[in-house]
Coordinates of C-alpha atoms in Angstrom, one line a residue:
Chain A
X1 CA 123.7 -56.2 63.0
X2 CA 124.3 -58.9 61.1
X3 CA 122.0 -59.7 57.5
X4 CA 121.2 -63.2 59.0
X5 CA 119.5 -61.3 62.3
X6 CA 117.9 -58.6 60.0
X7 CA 115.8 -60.8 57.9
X8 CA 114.8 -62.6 60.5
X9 CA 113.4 -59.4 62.2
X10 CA 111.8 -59.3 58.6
X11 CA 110.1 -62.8 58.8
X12 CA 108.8 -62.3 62.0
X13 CA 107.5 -59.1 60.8
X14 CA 105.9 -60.6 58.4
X15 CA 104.5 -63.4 59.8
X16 CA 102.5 -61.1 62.4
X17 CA 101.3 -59.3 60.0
X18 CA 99.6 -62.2 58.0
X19 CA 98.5 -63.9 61.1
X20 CA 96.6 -60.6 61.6
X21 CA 95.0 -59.8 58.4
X22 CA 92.3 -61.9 58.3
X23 CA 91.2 -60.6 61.8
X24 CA 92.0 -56.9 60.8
X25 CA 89.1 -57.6 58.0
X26 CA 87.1 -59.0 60.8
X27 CA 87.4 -55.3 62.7
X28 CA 86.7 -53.2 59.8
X29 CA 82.9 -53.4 60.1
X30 CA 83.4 -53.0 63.7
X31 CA 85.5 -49.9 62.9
X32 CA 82.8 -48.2 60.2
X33 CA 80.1 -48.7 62.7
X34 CA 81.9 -47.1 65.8
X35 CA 82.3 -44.2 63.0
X36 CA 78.8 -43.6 62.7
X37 CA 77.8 -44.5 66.5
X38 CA 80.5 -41.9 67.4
X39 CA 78.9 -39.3 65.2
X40 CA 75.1 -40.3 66.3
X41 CA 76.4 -39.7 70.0
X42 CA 76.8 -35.8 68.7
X43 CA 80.8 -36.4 69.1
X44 CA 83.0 -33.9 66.9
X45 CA 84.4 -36.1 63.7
X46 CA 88.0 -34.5 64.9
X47 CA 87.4 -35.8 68.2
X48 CA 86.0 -39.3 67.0
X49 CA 88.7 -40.2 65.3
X50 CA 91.4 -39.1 67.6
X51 CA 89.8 -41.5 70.3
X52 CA 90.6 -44.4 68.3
X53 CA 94.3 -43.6 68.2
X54 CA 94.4 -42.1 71.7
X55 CA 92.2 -45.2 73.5
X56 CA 92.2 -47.4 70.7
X57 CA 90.1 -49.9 72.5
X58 CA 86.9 -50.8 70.5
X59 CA 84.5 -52.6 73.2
X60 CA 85.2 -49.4 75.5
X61 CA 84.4 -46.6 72.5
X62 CA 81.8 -48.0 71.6
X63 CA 80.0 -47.7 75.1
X64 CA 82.0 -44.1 75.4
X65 CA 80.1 -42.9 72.4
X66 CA 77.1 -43.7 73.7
X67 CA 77.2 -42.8 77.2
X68 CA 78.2 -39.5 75.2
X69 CA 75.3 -39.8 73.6
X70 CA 73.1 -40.1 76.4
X71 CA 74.9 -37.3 78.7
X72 CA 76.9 -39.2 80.8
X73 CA 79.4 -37.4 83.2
X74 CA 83.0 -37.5 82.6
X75 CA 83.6 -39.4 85.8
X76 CA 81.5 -42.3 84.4
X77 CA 83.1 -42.4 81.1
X78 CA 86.6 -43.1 82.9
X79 CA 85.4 -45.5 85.7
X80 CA 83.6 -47.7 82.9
X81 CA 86.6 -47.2 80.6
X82 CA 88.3 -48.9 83.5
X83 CA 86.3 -51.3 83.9
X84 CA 85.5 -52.2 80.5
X85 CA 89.2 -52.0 79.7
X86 CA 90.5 -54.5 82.5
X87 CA 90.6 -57.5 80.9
X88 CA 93.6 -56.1 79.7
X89 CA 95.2 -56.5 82.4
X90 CA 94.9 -60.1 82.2
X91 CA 96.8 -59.8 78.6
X92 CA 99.3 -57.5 79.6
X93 CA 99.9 -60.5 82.5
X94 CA 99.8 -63.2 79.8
X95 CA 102.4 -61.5 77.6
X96 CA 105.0 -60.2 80.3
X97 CA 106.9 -63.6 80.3
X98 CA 107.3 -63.0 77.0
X99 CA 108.3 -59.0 77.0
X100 CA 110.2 -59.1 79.8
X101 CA 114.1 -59.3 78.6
X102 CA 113.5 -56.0 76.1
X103 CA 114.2 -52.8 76.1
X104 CA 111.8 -50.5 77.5
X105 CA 111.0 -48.3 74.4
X106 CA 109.7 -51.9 73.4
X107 CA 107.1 -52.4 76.2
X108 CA 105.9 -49.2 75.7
X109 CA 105.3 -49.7 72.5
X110 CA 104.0 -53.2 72.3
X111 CA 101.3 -52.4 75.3
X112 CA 100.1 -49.8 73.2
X113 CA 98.9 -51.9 70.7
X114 CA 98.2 -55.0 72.9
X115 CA 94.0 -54.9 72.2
X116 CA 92.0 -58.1 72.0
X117 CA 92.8 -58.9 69.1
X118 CA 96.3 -58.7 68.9
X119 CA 97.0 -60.1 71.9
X120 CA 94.9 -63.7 71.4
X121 CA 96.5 -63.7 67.9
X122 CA 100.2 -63.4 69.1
X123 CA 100.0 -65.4 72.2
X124 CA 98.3 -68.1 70.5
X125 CA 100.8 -68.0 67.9
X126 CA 103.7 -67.9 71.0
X127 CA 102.0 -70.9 72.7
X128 CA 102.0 -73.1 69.8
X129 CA 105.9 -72.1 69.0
X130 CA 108.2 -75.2 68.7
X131 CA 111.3 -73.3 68.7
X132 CA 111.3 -70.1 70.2
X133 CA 112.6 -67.3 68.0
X134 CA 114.6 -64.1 69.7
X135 CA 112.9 -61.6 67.6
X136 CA 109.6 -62.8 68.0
X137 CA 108.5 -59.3 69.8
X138 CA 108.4 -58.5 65.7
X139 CA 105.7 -61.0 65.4
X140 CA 104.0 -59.1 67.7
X141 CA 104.6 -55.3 66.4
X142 CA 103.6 -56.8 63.0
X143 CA 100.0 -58.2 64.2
X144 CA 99.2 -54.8 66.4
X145 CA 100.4 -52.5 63.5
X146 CA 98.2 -54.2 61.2
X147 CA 95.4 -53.6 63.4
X148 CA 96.1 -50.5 64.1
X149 CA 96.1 -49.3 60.4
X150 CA 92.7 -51.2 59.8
X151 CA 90.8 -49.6 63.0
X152 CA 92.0 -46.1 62.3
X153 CA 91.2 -46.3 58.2
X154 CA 87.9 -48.2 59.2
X155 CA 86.9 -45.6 61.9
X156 CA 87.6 -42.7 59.5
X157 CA 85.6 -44.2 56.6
X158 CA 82.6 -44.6 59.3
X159 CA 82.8 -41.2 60.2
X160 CA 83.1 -39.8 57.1
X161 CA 80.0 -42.5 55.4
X162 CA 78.0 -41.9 58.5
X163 CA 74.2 -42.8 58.2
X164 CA 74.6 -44.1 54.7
X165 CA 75.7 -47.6 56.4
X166 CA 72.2 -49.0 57.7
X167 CA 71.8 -51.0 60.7
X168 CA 70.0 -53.6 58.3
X169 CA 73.2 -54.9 57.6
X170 CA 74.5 -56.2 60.7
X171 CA 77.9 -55.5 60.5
X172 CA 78.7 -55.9 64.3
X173 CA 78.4 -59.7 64.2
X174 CA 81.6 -59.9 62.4
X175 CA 83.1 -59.0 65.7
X176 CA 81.8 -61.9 67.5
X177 CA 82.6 -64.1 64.7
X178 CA 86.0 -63.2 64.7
X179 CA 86.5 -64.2 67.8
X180 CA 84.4 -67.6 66.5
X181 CA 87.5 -67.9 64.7
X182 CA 89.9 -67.2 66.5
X183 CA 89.3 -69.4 70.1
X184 CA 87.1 -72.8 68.7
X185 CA 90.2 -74.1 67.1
X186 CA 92.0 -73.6 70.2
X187 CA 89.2 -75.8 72.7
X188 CA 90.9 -78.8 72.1
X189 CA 91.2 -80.5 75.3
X190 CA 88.1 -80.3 78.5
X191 CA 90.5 -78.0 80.1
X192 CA 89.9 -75.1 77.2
X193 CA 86.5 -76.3 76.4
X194 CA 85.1 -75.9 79.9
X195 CA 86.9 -72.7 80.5
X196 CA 85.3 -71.4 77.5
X197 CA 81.5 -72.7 78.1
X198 CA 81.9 -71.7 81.9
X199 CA 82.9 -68.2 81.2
X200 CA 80.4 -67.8 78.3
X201 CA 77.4 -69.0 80.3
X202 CA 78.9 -66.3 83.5
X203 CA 78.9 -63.8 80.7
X204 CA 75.1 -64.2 79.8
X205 CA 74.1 -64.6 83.3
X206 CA 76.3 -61.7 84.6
X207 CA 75.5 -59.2 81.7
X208 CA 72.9 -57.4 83.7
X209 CA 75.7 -55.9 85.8
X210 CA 76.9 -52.4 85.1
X211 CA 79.7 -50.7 83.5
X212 CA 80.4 -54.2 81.9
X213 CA 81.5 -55.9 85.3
X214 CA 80.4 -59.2 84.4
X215 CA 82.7 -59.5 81.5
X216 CA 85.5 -59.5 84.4
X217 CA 83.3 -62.0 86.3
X218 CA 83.2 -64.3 83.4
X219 CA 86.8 -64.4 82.5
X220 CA 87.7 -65.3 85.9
X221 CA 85.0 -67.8 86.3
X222 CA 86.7 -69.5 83.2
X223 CA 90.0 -69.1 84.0
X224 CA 89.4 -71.2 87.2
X225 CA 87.4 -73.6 85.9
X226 CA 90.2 -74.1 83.3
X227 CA 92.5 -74.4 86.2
X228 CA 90.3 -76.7 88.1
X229 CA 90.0 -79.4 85.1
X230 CA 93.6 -79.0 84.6
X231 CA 94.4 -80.0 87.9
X232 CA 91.6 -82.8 88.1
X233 CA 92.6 -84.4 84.9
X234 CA 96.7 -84.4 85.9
X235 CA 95.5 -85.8 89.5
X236 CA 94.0 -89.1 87.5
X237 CA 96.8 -89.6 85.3
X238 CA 98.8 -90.0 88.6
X239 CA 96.8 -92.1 90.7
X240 CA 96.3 -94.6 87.3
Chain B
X1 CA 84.1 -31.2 81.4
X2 CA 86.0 -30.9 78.0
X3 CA 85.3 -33.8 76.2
X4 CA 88.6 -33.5 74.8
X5 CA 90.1 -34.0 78.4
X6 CA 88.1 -37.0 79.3
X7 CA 88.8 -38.9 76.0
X8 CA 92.9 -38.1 76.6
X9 CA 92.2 -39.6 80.1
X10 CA 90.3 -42.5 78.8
X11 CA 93.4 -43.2 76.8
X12 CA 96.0 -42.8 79.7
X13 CA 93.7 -45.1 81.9
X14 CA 93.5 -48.0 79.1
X15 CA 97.3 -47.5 78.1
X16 CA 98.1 -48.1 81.9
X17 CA 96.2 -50.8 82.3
X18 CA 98.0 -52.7 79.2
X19 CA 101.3 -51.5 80.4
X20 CA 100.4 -52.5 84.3
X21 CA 101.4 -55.8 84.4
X22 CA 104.3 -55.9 81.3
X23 CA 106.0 -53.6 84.0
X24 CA 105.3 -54.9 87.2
X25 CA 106.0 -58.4 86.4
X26 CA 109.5 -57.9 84.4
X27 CA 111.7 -58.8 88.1
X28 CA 109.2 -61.1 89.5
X29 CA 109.3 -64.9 88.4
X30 CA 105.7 -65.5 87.8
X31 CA 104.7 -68.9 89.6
X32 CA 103.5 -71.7 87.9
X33 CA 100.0 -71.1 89.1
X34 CA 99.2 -68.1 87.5
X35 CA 101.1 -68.9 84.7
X36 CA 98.2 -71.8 84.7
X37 CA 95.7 -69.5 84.9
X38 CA 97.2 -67.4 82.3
X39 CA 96.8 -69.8 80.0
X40 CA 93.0 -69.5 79.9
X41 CA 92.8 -65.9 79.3
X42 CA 92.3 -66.3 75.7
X43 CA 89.5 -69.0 75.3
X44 CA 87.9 -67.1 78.8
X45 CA 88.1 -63.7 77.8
X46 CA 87.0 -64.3 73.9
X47 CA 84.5 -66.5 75.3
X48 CA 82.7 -64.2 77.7
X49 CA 82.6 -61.7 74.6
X50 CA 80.8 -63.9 72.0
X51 CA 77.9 -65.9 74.4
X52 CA 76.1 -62.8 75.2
X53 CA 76.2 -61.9 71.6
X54 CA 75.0 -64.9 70.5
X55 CA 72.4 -65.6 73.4
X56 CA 71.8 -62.1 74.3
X57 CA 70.9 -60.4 70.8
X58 CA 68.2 -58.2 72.1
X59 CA 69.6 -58.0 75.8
X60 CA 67.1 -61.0 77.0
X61 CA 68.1 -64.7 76.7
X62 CA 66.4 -65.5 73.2
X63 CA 66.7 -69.5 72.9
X64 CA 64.5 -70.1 70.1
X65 CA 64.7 -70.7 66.1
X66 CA 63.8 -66.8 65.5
X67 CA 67.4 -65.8 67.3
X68 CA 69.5 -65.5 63.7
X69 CA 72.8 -64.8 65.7
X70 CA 72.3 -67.9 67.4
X71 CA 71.8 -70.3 64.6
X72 CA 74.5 -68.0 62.2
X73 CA 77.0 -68.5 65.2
X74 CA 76.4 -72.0 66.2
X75 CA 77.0 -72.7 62.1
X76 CA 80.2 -70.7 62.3
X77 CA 81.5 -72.1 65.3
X78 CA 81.0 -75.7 63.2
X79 CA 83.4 -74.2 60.2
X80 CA 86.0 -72.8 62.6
X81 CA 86.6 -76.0 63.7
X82 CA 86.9 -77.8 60.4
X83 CA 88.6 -75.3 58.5
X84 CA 90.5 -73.6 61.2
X85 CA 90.1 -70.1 59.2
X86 CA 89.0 -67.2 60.6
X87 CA 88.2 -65.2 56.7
X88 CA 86.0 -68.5 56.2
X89 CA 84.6 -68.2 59.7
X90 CA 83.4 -64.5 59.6
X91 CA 82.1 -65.3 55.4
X92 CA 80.1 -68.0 56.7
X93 CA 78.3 -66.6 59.8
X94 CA 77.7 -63.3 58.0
X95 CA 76.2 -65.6 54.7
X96 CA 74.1 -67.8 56.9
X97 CA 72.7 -64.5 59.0
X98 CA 72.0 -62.3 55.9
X99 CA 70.2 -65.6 54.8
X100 CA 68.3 -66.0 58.3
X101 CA 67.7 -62.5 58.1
X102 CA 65.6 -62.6 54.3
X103 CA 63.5 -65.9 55.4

């Protein structure tokens, strides 16, 4: 391997793991508060934080620990861990054009740290690439680890703090405002914009369905409408 | 059942769903259709997340002046797009709702 290839490795490394940081601070109030939820829904600390390195899947813990909480079967904690969970299958979908030439050991890893906000940080990052690098899976390894590390230190601290972090404090909105932060700069054009406001507006009108459905609902409703425009808006530009 | 078991097979269900796809699609030439669609995942997906949270504090549509999130949200939505930054995003929506919050 030549010192030209490595650094690069390095940059790319790097790079991930800046682009992430400002999103992994974003997380680590999510992180404390499924520490305490996790503890409030009578789960072992032991078992609490292993679940964020064996599902590692915040929106889907969350509900976990407190269906826990509330009794819930086993059955219906992996049915709406499926369902809650299979937006991801729309990411894993998004990124495959972009794994698809490494080695396995790769995939693996990379889909084990492909969450939500990994994912909209490196293929954002991959869509806006002018010159496509060959060792920008590194990018990639850089932005999960980094989020990794923050939602296992985050979920430890919130189990070990537990109660003393009151609810006063409302430290879940940083989740939605990270993701503020992370998709208005990219609604550019009507195609984004109306994908966005059509599956936000399915989102509030589907919420009342259960184990999350309407979350899947929603991001299909915008993907099509972001189709749709798409297709409208190249249609005129050929008939002018 | 051991609630050790079920969390294991939460895990193996949400590490098969990322993997699914990365898999199944690593022969196949994706058309240029779905790679369309593909493209909307992110603003879709993020987008189906925040609304509720915004609109939905409580669980019921809340529409009015007394809904913080809305108001803290709509404000940061207005500095993502002019600064582009998400530390600036998250300071000023959690700012503006601790603020809401005190009134």
């Amino acid at each position: 391997m030549s010192t030209a290839s490595s650094s690069s490795h390095r940059h790319e490394l790097a790079n991930g793991i800046k682009a992430e940081l400002p999103i992994a601070l974003g997380v680590i109030p999510f992180g404390l508060i499924y520490g305490v939820l996790a503890l409030a829904g009578g789960l072992p600390p032991a078992l609490a934080q292993a679940m964020s390195a064996i599902v590692f899947a915040g929106s889907a813990q969350f509900i976990a620990a407190q269906l826990i909480g509330a009794g819930a079967p086993g059955v219906i904690l992996l049915l709406t861990t499926f369902i809650v969970n299979l937006r991801h299958l729309l990411y894993s979908a998004s990124l495959s054009p972009y794994t698809k030439h490494l080695p396995a050991r790769w995939r693996w890893l990379l889909a084990y740290l492909l969450t939500d906000e990994a994912f909209a940080v490196t293929v954002l990052h991959y869509d806006g690439e002018t010159a496509v690098s060959p060792n920008r899976h590194y990018y990639f390894l850089g932005a999960g680890m980094t989020l990794w590390v923050a939602w296992q230190t985050s979920t430890a601290v919130g189990i070990f703090l537990g109660a003393q972090i009151p609810a006063s404090w409302s430290l879940d909105f940083t989740l939605a405002l990270t993701f503020i932060g992370l998709v208005v700069p990219v609604l550019k054009d009507r195609p984004n914009l109306g994908a966005a406001l059509s599956a936000g507006l399915a989102a509030v009108f589907a919420n009342g369905l259960p184990f999350k459905l309407g979350l899947m609902v929603a991001a299909l409703t915008g993907i099509l409408v972001g189709v749709w425009l798409e297709n409208l808006s190249s249609q005129q530009k050929e008939s002018l | 059942m051991n609630l050790w078991l079920v969390v294991i097979g939460m895990g193996i269900i949400t590490y098969a769903i990322r993997l699914s796809m990365i898999v199944l699609l690593e022969k196949v030439e994706i058309t240029p259709t779905i790679k369309q669609a593909l493209h909307f995942v992110p603003p879709a997906v993020l987008s189906a997340i925040i609304f509720p949270e915004l609109l939905q504090p409580g669980g019921t549509i809340d529409l009015s002046f007394s809904n913080e999130r809305l108001l803290a949200g709509f404000l940061a939505m207005i500095v993502a797009w002019r600064t582009k930054n998400v530390l600036f995003t998250i300071a000023a929506g959690m700012a503006a709702l601790w603020l809401l919050q005190t009134i």
